[in-house]
């Protein structure tokens, strides 16, 4: 279905558009199959869109299953937890049944075991045994100024394209907070029906230009360049600062 670049110049527009794109995915999935599977992102960019999504109508939250594309391997009430941020911004504000929310199993013995357990939970919940790959209706991602996405950091071990590493992997932090992470792999991310990458700020403009205009890139150096849906849709949602170095070519559908 290809790639789409949407620029929402002002913050308010960006927040509204991000929430409406997510809501659209959830409604469409529920209408099609009776359930919507979504993987949320961490980071500061997504906080306001999640709060906006919480006040967006027309979503049957009883039919939404919420996972996390990555998280820090910390207690769920730790301020570093992506689940904890999403709980405050979205989950506690909508009638999603608690049993429909799947935080990272941070009580596992270690991040690697947590990753394996999370993959088991995803497979079991979505009814997708090995060797098939679960298809998320929506995976929401951010991007760091270094081009990382989820917790796929440049030149990190989780970028390995070895299937034996699993669909969900542990990774060491590539930036603060310096805690171990668990992250979806490219194989799982790229099997989604819709991938939404949202980025704001001038500090990301250089990377955004490189990824959207730079042709074939090394995803080990710029992991977000490895986000290429196998059969779904990729949407980049940018504010005018993050899009400020793009030429017209990157904006054509
Ligand atoms: C995380 C996120 C990470 C985030 C980017 C962008 O665990 O921190 O999943 O991938 O989305 O680092 O973060 P900001 O939105 O804070 O710039």
mmCIF file of C-alpha atoms and ligand atoms in Angstrom:
data_model
loop_
_atom_site.group_PDB
_atom_site.id
_atom_site.type_symbol
_atom_site.label_atom_id
_atom_site.label_comp_id
_atom_site.label_asym_id
_atom_site.label_seq_id
_atom_site.Cartn_x
_atom_site.Cartn_y
_atom_site.Cartn_z
ATOM 1 C CA UNK A 1 0.000 0.000 0.000
ATOM 2 C CA UNK A 2 3.081 2.241 0.065
ATOM 3 C CA UNK A 3 4.155 5.241 2.044
ATOM 4 C CA UNK A 4 2.334 8.455 2.818
ATOM 5 C CA UNK A 5 3.823 11.620 4.343
ATOM 6 C CA UNK A 6 1.435 13.906 6.214
ATOM 7 C CA UNK A 7 2.528 17.262 7.562
ATOM 8 C CA UNK A 8 0.479 18.798 10.335
ATOM 9 C CA UNK A 9 2.208 22.168 10.769
ATOM 10 C CA UNK A 10 1.047 23.228 14.171
ATOM 11 C CA UNK A 11 1.121 21.187 17.382
ATOM 12 C CA UNK A 12 -2.651 21.146 17.744
ATOM 13 C CA UNK A 13 -3.096 19.876 14.200
ATOM 14 C CA UNK A 14 -0.382 17.248 14.738
ATOM 15 C CA UNK A 15 -2.034 15.982 17.921
ATOM 16 C CA UNK A 16 -5.483 15.897 16.318
ATOM 17 C CA UNK A 17 -4.219 14.148 13.186
ATOM 18 C CA UNK A 18 -2.248 11.556 15.126
ATOM 19 C CA UNK A 19 -5.270 10.710 17.265
ATOM 20 C CA UNK A 20 -7.608 10.600 14.271
ATOM 21 C CA UNK A 21 -5.292 8.323 12.264
ATOM 22 C CA UNK A 22 -5.111 5.946 15.216
ATOM 23 C CA UNK A 23 -8.869 6.086 15.758
ATOM 24 C CA UNK A 24 -9.444 5.385 12.057
ATOM 25 C CA UNK A 25 -7.281 2.252 12.255
ATOM 26 C CA UNK A 26 -9.081 0.995 15.326
ATOM 27 C CA UNK A 27 -12.564 1.607 13.926
ATOM 28 C CA UNK A 28 -11.665 0.002 10.583
ATOM 29 C CA UNK A 29 -10.236 -3.104 12.242
ATOM 30 C CA UNK A 30 -13.251 -3.487 14.516
ATOM 31 C CA UNK A 31 -15.623 -3.077 11.565
ATOM 32 C CA UNK A 32 -13.686 -5.651 9.546
ATOM 33 C CA UNK A 33 -12.856 -8.321 12.098
ATOM 34 C CA UNK A 34 -14.579 -7.362 15.338
ATOM 35 C CA UNK A 35 -11.329 -6.616 17.113
ATOM 36 C CA UNK A 36 -8.448 -4.120 16.790
ATOM 37 C CA UNK A 37 -4.865 -4.891 17.786
ATOM 38 C CA UNK A 38 -2.636 -1.896 18.447
ATOM 39 C CA UNK A 39 0.947 -1.506 19.650
ATOM 40 C CA UNK A 40 1.618 1.852 21.308
ATOM 41 C CA UNK A 41 4.833 3.838 21.409
ATOM 42 C CA UNK A 42 6.784 5.476 24.172
ATOM 43 C CA UNK A 43 8.444 8.868 24.114
ATOM 44 C CA UNK A 44 7.233 12.394 24.780
ATOM 45 C CA UNK A 45 5.767 13.009 21.319
ATOM 46 C CA UNK A 46 2.896 10.572 21.803
ATOM 47 C CA UNK A 47 1.629 11.813 25.152
ATOM 48 C CA UNK A 48 -0.702 14.530 23.849
ATOM 49 C CA UNK A 49 -2.010 12.407 20.946
ATOM 50 C CA UNK A 50 -2.871 9.608 23.405
ATOM 51 C CA UNK A 51 -4.726 12.069 25.622
ATOM 52 C CA UNK A 52 -6.591 13.288 22.509
ATOM 53 C CA UNK A 53 -7.343 9.701 21.451
ATOM 54 C CA UNK A 54 -8.838 9.106 24.903
ATOM 55 C CA UNK A 55 -11.446 11.789 24.204
ATOM 56 C CA UNK A 56 -12.121 10.649 20.634
ATOM 57 C CA UNK A 57 -15.558 9.097 20.161
ATOM 58 C CA UNK A 58 -16.761 6.229 18.050
ATOM 59 C CA UNK A 59 -14.293 3.607 19.269
ATOM 60 C CA UNK A 60 -15.608 0.431 20.917
ATOM 61 C CA UNK A 61 -12.744 0.087 23.396
ATOM 62 C CA UNK A 62 -14.117 -3.274 24.555
ATOM 63 C CA UNK A 63 -12.855 -4.594 21.214
ATOM 64 C CA UNK A 64 -9.366 -3.079 21.324
ATOM 65 C CA UNK A 65 -6.274 -5.050 22.375
ATOM 66 C CA UNK A 66 -3.370 -2.841 23.473
ATOM 67 C CA UNK A 67 0.269 -3.918 23.333
ATOM 68 C CA UNK A 68 3.558 -1.968 23.347
ATOM 69 C CA UNK A 69 6.000 -1.881 20.453
ATOM 70 C CA UNK A 70 8.764 -1.457 22.991
ATOM 71 C CA UNK A 71 9.230 -0.746 26.640
ATOM 72 C CA UNK A 72 11.880 -0.334 29.241
ATOM 73 C CA UNK A 73 12.460 -3.405 31.413
ATOM 74 C CA UNK A 74 11.380 -1.619 34.599
ATOM 75 C CA UNK A 75 8.450 -1.962 37.008
ATOM 76 C CA UNK A 76 5.205 -0.794 35.470
ATOM 77 C CA UNK A 77 4.970 2.035 38.005
ATOM 78 C CA UNK A 78 8.481 3.238 37.189
ATOM 79 C CA UNK A 79 8.426 6.727 35.609
ATOM 80 C CA UNK A 80 10.495 5.293 32.734
ATOM 81 C CA UNK A 81 7.763 2.806 31.784
ATOM 82 C CA UNK A 82 6.076 3.387 28.400
ATOM 83 C CA UNK A 83 3.115 1.382 29.706
ATOM 84 C CA UNK A 84 2.906 3.718 32.708
ATOM 85 C CA UNK A 85 2.871 6.773 30.443
ATOM 86 C CA UNK A 86 0.173 5.256 28.204
ATOM 87 C CA UNK A 87 -1.883 4.263 31.236
ATOM 88 C CA UNK A 88 -2.006 7.854 32.431
ATOM 89 C CA UNK A 89 -2.545 9.405 28.986
ATOM 90 C CA UNK A 90 -4.959 6.889 27.494
ATOM 91 C CA UNK A 91 -5.678 3.551 29.151
ATOM 92 C CA UNK A 92 -7.123 4.897 32.402
ATOM 93 C CA UNK A 93 -9.313 7.313 30.413
ATOM 94 C CA UNK A 94 -11.089 4.813 28.143
ATOM 95 C CA UNK A 95 -13.263 1.755 28.900
ATOM 96 C CA UNK A 96 -10.736 -0.779 27.601
ATOM 97 C CA UNK A 97 -11.075 -3.931 29.740
ATOM 98 C CA UNK A 98 -7.918 -4.520 31.835
ATOM 99 C CA UNK A 99 -7.593 -7.989 30.323
ATOM 100 C CA UNK A 100 -7.239 -6.331 26.895
ATOM 101 C CA UNK A 101 -4.078 -4.453 27.891
ATOM 102 C CA UNK A 102 -0.766 -6.331 27.625
ATOM 103 C CA UNK A 103 2.179 -4.598 29.266
ATOM 104 C CA UNK A 104 5.631 -6.046 28.880
ATOM 105 C CA UNK A 105 6.103 -8.940 31.390
ATOM 106 C CA UNK A 106 8.661 -7.072 33.470
ATOM 107 C CA UNK A 107 8.538 -9.642 36.265
ATOM 108 C CA UNK A 108 10.355 -12.075 33.994
ATOM 109 C CA UNK A 109 13.773 -13.215 35.163
ATOM 110 C CA UNK A 110 15.581 -10.914 32.713
ATOM 111 C CA UNK A 111 14.887 -8.793 29.598
ATOM 112 C CA UNK A 112 15.618 -11.671 27.213
ATOM 113 C CA UNK A 113 13.107 -13.906 29.000
ATOM 114 C CA UNK A 114 10.665 -10.994 29.093
ATOM 115 C CA UNK A 115 10.992 -10.683 25.331
ATOM 116 C CA UNK A 116 10.344 -14.392 24.799
ATOM 117 C CA UNK A 117 7.364 -14.275 27.160
ATOM 118 C CA UNK A 118 5.930 -11.213 25.417
ATOM 119 C CA UNK A 119 6.168 -12.946 22.056
ATOM 120 C CA UNK A 120 4.329 -15.936 23.572
ATOM 121 C CA UNK A 121 1.606 -13.598 24.896
ATOM 122 C CA UNK A 122 1.230 -11.885 21.524
ATOM 123 C CA UNK A 123 1.057 -15.181 19.624
ATOM 124 C CA UNK A 124 -1.423 -16.713 22.076
ATOM 125 C CA UNK A 125 -3.662 -13.620 22.236
ATOM 126 C CA UNK A 126 -3.727 -13.169 18.465
ATOM 127 C CA UNK A 127 -3.923 -16.913 17.776
ATOM 128 C CA UNK A 128 -0.820 -16.935 15.563
ATOM 129 C CA UNK A 129 1.477 -19.903 16.205
ATOM 130 C CA UNK A 130 5.027 -20.167 14.878
ATOM 131 C CA UNK A 131 6.245 -19.843 12.196
ATOM 132 C CA UNK A 132 3.584 -17.315 11.166
ATOM 133 C CA UNK A 133 3.944 -13.652 12.098
ATOM 134 C CA UNK A 134 1.103 -11.838 13.915
ATOM 135 C CA UNK A 135 -0.449 -8.973 11.958
ATOM 136 C CA UNK A 136 -1.121 -5.887 14.083
ATOM 137 C CA UNK A 137 -3.811 -3.546 12.802
ATOM 138 C CA UNK A 138 -1.771 -0.573 14.005
ATOM 139 C CA UNK A 139 1.791 -0.151 15.193
ATOM 140 C CA UNK A 140 2.601 3.384 16.348
ATOM 141 C CA UNK A 141 6.257 4.336 16.407
ATOM 142 C CA UNK A 142 8.340 7.364 17.263
ATOM 143 C CA UNK A 143 11.783 8.239 15.976
ATOM 144 C CA UNK A 144 14.790 9.568 17.819
ATOM 145 C CA UNK A 145 17.195 12.153 16.339
ATOM 146 C CA UNK A 146 19.637 9.261 15.814
ATOM 147 C CA UNK A 147 17.103 7.440 13.664
ATOM 148 C CA UNK A 148 16.156 4.792 16.221
ATOM 149 C CA UNK A 149 12.584 3.612 16.403
ATOM 150 C CA UNK A 150 10.891 1.545 19.098
ATOM 151 C CA UNK A 151 14.005 0.345 20.941
ATOM 152 C CA UNK A 152 15.857 -0.540 17.762
ATOM 153 C CA UNK A 153 18.959 1.570 18.244
ATOM 154 C CA UNK A 154 21.742 2.085 15.684
ATOM 155 C CA UNK A 155 24.173 -0.848 15.441
ATOM 156 C CA UNK A 156 22.394 -2.673 18.258
ATOM 157 C CA UNK A 157 21.969 -6.439 18.585
ATOM 158 C CA UNK A 158 18.177 -6.334 18.194
ATOM 159 C CA UNK A 159 18.629 -5.218 14.567
ATOM 160 C CA UNK A 160 19.863 -8.657 13.584
ATOM 161 C CA UNK A 161 17.785 -10.099 10.767
ATOM 162 C CA UNK A 162 18.227 -13.590 12.158
ATOM 163 C CA UNK A 163 14.781 -15.122 12.644
ATOM 164 C CA UNK A 164 16.192 -17.182 15.520
ATOM 165 C CA UNK A 165 16.383 -13.967 17.557
ATOM 166 C CA UNK A 166 12.600 -13.947 17.765
ATOM 167 C CA UNK A 167 9.917 -11.417 16.884
ATOM 168 C CA UNK A 168 10.315 -9.612 20.200
ATOM 169 C CA UNK A 169 13.843 -8.985 21.457
ATOM 170 C CA UNK A 170 15.779 -7.499 24.302
ATOM 171 C CA UNK A 171 18.111 -4.634 23.571
ATOM 172 C CA UNK A 172 20.508 -2.548 25.556
ATOM 173 C CA UNK A 173 19.644 1.140 25.753
ATOM 174 C CA UNK A 174 21.131 3.266 22.989
ATOM 175 C CA UNK A 175 20.305 6.440 24.897
ATOM 176 C CA UNK A 176 18.878 7.533 28.224
ATOM 177 C CA UNK A 177 17.186 6.147 30.191
ATOM 178 C CA UNK A 178 20.025 3.650 30.437
ATOM 179 C CA UNK A 179 17.867 0.654 31.242
ATOM 180 C CA UNK A 180 17.497 -2.510 29.209
ATOM 181 C CA UNK A 181 14.675 -2.569 26.706
ATOM 182 C CA UNK A 182 12.378 -5.047 24.991
ATOM 183 C CA UNK A 183 11.352 -4.228 21.447
ATOM 184 C CA UNK A 184 9.397 -5.507 18.476
ATOM 185 C CA UNK A 185 11.694 -6.633 15.673
ATOM 186 C CA UNK A 186 11.480 -5.391 12.103
ATOM 187 C CA UNK A 187 9.797 -8.661 11.120
ATOM 188 C CA UNK A 188 6.913 -8.019 13.505
ATOM 189 C CA UNK A 189 6.692 -4.280 12.813
ATOM 190 C CA UNK A 190 6.749 -4.713 9.038
ATOM 191 C CA UNK A 191 3.904 -7.229 9.094
ATOM 192 C CA UNK A 192 1.396 -4.660 10.397
ATOM 193 C CA UNK A 193 -1.583 -3.411 8.419
ATOM 194 C CA UNK A 194 -0.758 0.190 9.267
ATOM 195 C CA UNK A 195 2.485 1.590 10.669
ATOM 196 C CA UNK A 196 2.289 5.184 11.879
ATOM 197 C CA UNK A 197 5.596 6.945 12.554
ATOM 198 C CA UNK A 198 5.107 10.307 14.239
ATOM 199 C CA UNK A 199 7.923 12.810 14.720
ATOM 200 C CA UNK A 200 8.154 16.453 15.655
ATOM 201 C CA UNK A 201 10.877 18.998 16.188
ATOM 202 C CA UNK A 202 13.764 20.509 14.273
ATOM 203 C CA UNK A 203 16.214 18.118 15.916
ATOM 204 C CA UNK A 204 14.696 15.303 13.834
ATOM 205 C CA UNK A 205 14.504 17.181 10.511
ATOM 206 C CA UNK A 206 17.891 15.958 9.273
ATOM 207 C CA UNK A 207 17.090 12.309 9.905
ATOM 208 C CA UNK A 208 13.594 12.681 8.456
ATOM 209 C CA UNK A 209 15.081 14.099 5.248
ATOM 210 C CA UNK A 210 17.695 11.345 5.099
ATOM 211 C CA UNK A 211 15.094 8.610 5.550
ATOM 212 C CA UNK A 212 12.429 10.029 3.231
ATOM 213 C CA UNK A 213 14.771 11.318 0.520
ATOM 214 C CA UNK A 214 17.923 9.299 0.996
ATOM 215 C CA UNK A 215 17.108 6.258 -1.121
ATOM 216 C CA UNK A 216 18.538 2.928 0.039
ATOM 217 C CA UNK A 217 19.853 3.376 3.589
ATOM 218 C CA UNK A 218 21.626 1.073 6.003
ATOM 219 C CA UNK A 219 19.012 0.236 8.635
ATOM 220 C CA UNK A 220 21.761 -0.725 11.026
ATOM 221 C CA UNK A 221 22.920 2.896 10.974
ATOM 222 C CA UNK A 222 19.397 4.357 10.739
ATOM 223 C CA UNK A 223 16.984 1.758 12.121
ATOM 224 C CA UNK A 224 13.810 3.656 11.184
ATOM 225 C CA UNK A 225 14.864 3.117 7.545
ATOM 226 C CA UNK A 226 14.185 -0.569 8.178
ATOM 227 C CA UNK A 227 10.469 0.129 8.677
ATOM 228 C CA UNK A 228 9.076 -1.106 5.336
ATOM 229 C CA UNK A 229 5.682 -2.754 5.552
ATOM 230 C CA UNK A 230 5.443 -6.099 3.739
ATOM 231 C CA UNK A 231 1.813 -5.577 2.761
ATOM 232 C CA UNK A 232 0.451 -2.734 4.881
ATOM 233 C CA UNK A 233 0.567 1.025 4.864
ATOM 234 C CA UNK A 234 3.301 3.289 6.242
ATOM 235 C CA UNK A 235 2.308 6.787 7.283
ATOM 236 C CA UNK A 236 4.809 9.404 8.402
ATOM 237 C CA UNK A 237 3.131 12.152 10.431
ATOM 238 C CA UNK A 238 5.357 15.197 10.896
ATOM 239 C CA UNK A 239 5.030 18.688 12.229
ATOM 240 C CA UNK A 240 6.481 21.512 10.150
ATOM 241 C CA UNK A 241 9.726 21.534 12.143
ATOM 242 C CA UNK A 242 10.436 17.856 11.579
ATOM 243 C CA UNK A 243 9.499 18.268 7.894
ATOM 244 C CA UNK A 244 11.444 21.515 7.476
ATOM 245 C CA UNK A 245 14.266 19.989 5.402
ATOM 246 C CA UNK A 246 12.086 17.960 3.049
ATOM 247 C CA UNK A 247 11.836 18.747 -0.643
ATOM 248 C CA UNK A 248 8.609 18.534 -2.614
ATOM 249 C CA UNK A 249 9.471 15.056 -3.909
ATOM 250 C CA UNK A 250 9.174 13.459 -0.484
ATOM 251 C CA UNK A 251 5.669 14.806 -0.118
ATOM 252 C CA UNK A 252 4.172 13.334 -3.274
ATOM 253 C CA UNK A 253 2.077 10.245 -2.551
HETATM 254 C C1 LIG B 1 10.961 4.824 23.794
HETATM 255 C C2 LIG B 1 10.233 5.019 22.499
HETATM 256 C C3 LIG B 1 11.171 5.635 21.503
HETATM 257 C C4 LIG B 1 10.597 6.996 21.192
HETATM 258 C C5 LIG B 1 11.594 7.848 20.457
HETATM 259 C C6 LIG B 1 11.050 9.271 20.292
HETATM 260 O O1 LIG B 1 10.885 3.751 24.389
HETATM 261 O O2 LIG B 1 11.550 5.832 24.218
HETATM 262 O O3 LIG B 1 9.560 3.971 22.046
HETATM 263 O O4 LIG B 1 11.309 4.907 20.307
HETATM 264 O O5 LIG B 1 9.417 6.855 20.404
HETATM 265 O O6 LIG B 1 12.788 7.888 21.216
HETATM 266 O O7 LIG B 1 10.930 9.824 21.581
HETATM 267 P P1 LIG B 1 10.405 11.337 21.753
HETATM 268 O O8 LIG B 1 8.965 11.309 21.309
HETATM 269 O O9 LIG B 1 10.522 11.611 23.242
HETATM 270 O O10 LIG B 1 11.254 12.218 20.897
#
